[in-house]
C-alpha cells in the first residue's frame, strides 16, 4: 500500500470530491449500476417515444429499449465480441506484452537513470506536457505509452508518479485538440464539417489546415495551464510518495551510477531502437510503401503508418528489452522473455475485469440511440439563444463539454451536431472553421473527468500500480483542476479569438458571408 501524504485527502472542494468518490463502489460495480440505470431509462424513453430528427437524412431517430427482444438477444449472444471489441483493451495488452519485457529487464530503470540523472526535477512537467500535447496525433499510442511512462519518469527523479500520470493524461486527453500541427483528427473533424456547411453553401470545401492557427493557440494556452496545475495544485495535494516499508522516493538516490553491464545493455538497446525504427521508416517510405497510401491526399497518405504505431511500440519495447537484458543477464533464455510478458499481463488482470463492464456500458448506450438524440436536442437549444457571436460560441463550447460527459466519440457527437449548428452559425456570420474550433474546445476539456471516457479506467489502473488503494474519487479530484482550468482558458481563447477576428487557419477566417439567395433549411 502506498501512503500519499495527508494532502491527498485534505479539506476543501477537491478533498470532498475525493472522499465522495472513494465512497463509491469499485469502478467495476459503478459500471454495473450505470448499465442498470441505462436499461431502466432506455425503457422509459422508448415508452415515451423520445425521438429526434436526423438533420441530414430526415430520418426519425427513436430511443430503443434495452429490454427489446433484439437488444436482449444481442447482449447475450455477443458478450465475447463486446469485450474483445473494446478498443483500449487490445491496444493496452499488446503494448504491455512488450513493455513488460522492457521494464522487467531493467531497461526503463537504467535508461531513465542515464537520461534524467542530471535533469532538474522542475523540468519534468513542461517536458511531459509538451510531449503529451504533441502525442495527441498518435492517439491510442499516447494513452498506452506516454501516460504510464510519465509515472515512471516522475518516480525516477523523486517526484510523485501519480502527478506525472495526471499531467500526461491532462495533456493527451484534456488537450486533445491542442497541437502545433494539423493531424488526422483535423481531417476527421473537418471532414464532418464539410457536408454540414454544404447544406447552406454547396461550394464550400474542407481545408485540413482550417483550424491550424486555433489549435496552435490552444496549445499555447493549455501548456502553461497544465504546467501550473500540476506543480502548484496536484503534486502538493498528493504529498510525498512513500511505498509501504520504504523511504520516500525524494530521499532515495535516483542518480545511482550505472554498472558496466548496464551501460553495454543501453548501447545494445539503442541498436534495437535504430533497427526497429529503421524498419518502420523503410515500410513507410521504402519500395512497396507497405505503410503508405500512394497517391492519396497528404493528410491521409500516412494513415496506415499512424495505425501501426501500436505494433511499432510493441516491437520496440520487446526488442530493446531483450537487447538490454542479454548483456545484463536479466534475460538468460527465451523463458525469461515469456515470464516477463506473463507478469505484465498479471498486472493488467484488474483492468481486464473493469474493461468487461465498461465495454458493455459503452456499446449498450449506442444501442439505445440516446446519445445521438441528446446531442441533436442539445444543439437545437443553441439556435434560440439569440446571443452575440462570441457568447454564442461560448455556449457552444459549454454544450460540447457537457455532452462529452455522456457521449465520448468526438466524431459521433459532431456528426449529429454539425448539420444543425454549422449552417445556423453560417447564417449568423460565423465560418464553419470557427464553429468547428469552438466545438473542439468543449470536446477536449471534459475528457479527463468522465468515467465513461474509454481510457479513464485504464488510467485508473496505471495509478493503482503506484497506489493500490487509489480510487475513482482520487482520479476525479486530481483531474478536475485541469478540466476547469482548461475550460476557462478555452472559453477565454474562443471569445477573444472571435472578438479580435483572428483567422482560424490559412484561408479560414472567423466570419462567413452568406451567399446570395441562400436559405437555411428547416432541420
mmCIF file of C-alpha atoms in Angstrom, residues 5 50 147 192 387 474:
data_model
loop_
_atom_site.group_PDB
_atom_site.id
_atom_site.type_symbol
_atom_site.label_atom_id
_atom_site.label_comp_id
_atom_site.label_asym_id
_atom_site.label_seq_id
_atom_site.Cartn_x
_atom_site.Cartn_y
_atom_site.Cartn_z
ATOM 1 C CA UNK A 5 0.578 12.050 2.413
ATOM 2 C CA UNK A 50 -38.200 10.046 -27.153
ATOM 3 C CA UNK A 147 0.800 8.151 -19.655
ATOM 4 C CA UNK A 192 -17.665 16.052 -40.820
ATOM 5 C CA UNK A 387 -26.555 35.779 -28.255
ATOM 6 C CA UNK A 474 -8.800 10.260 -6.309
#
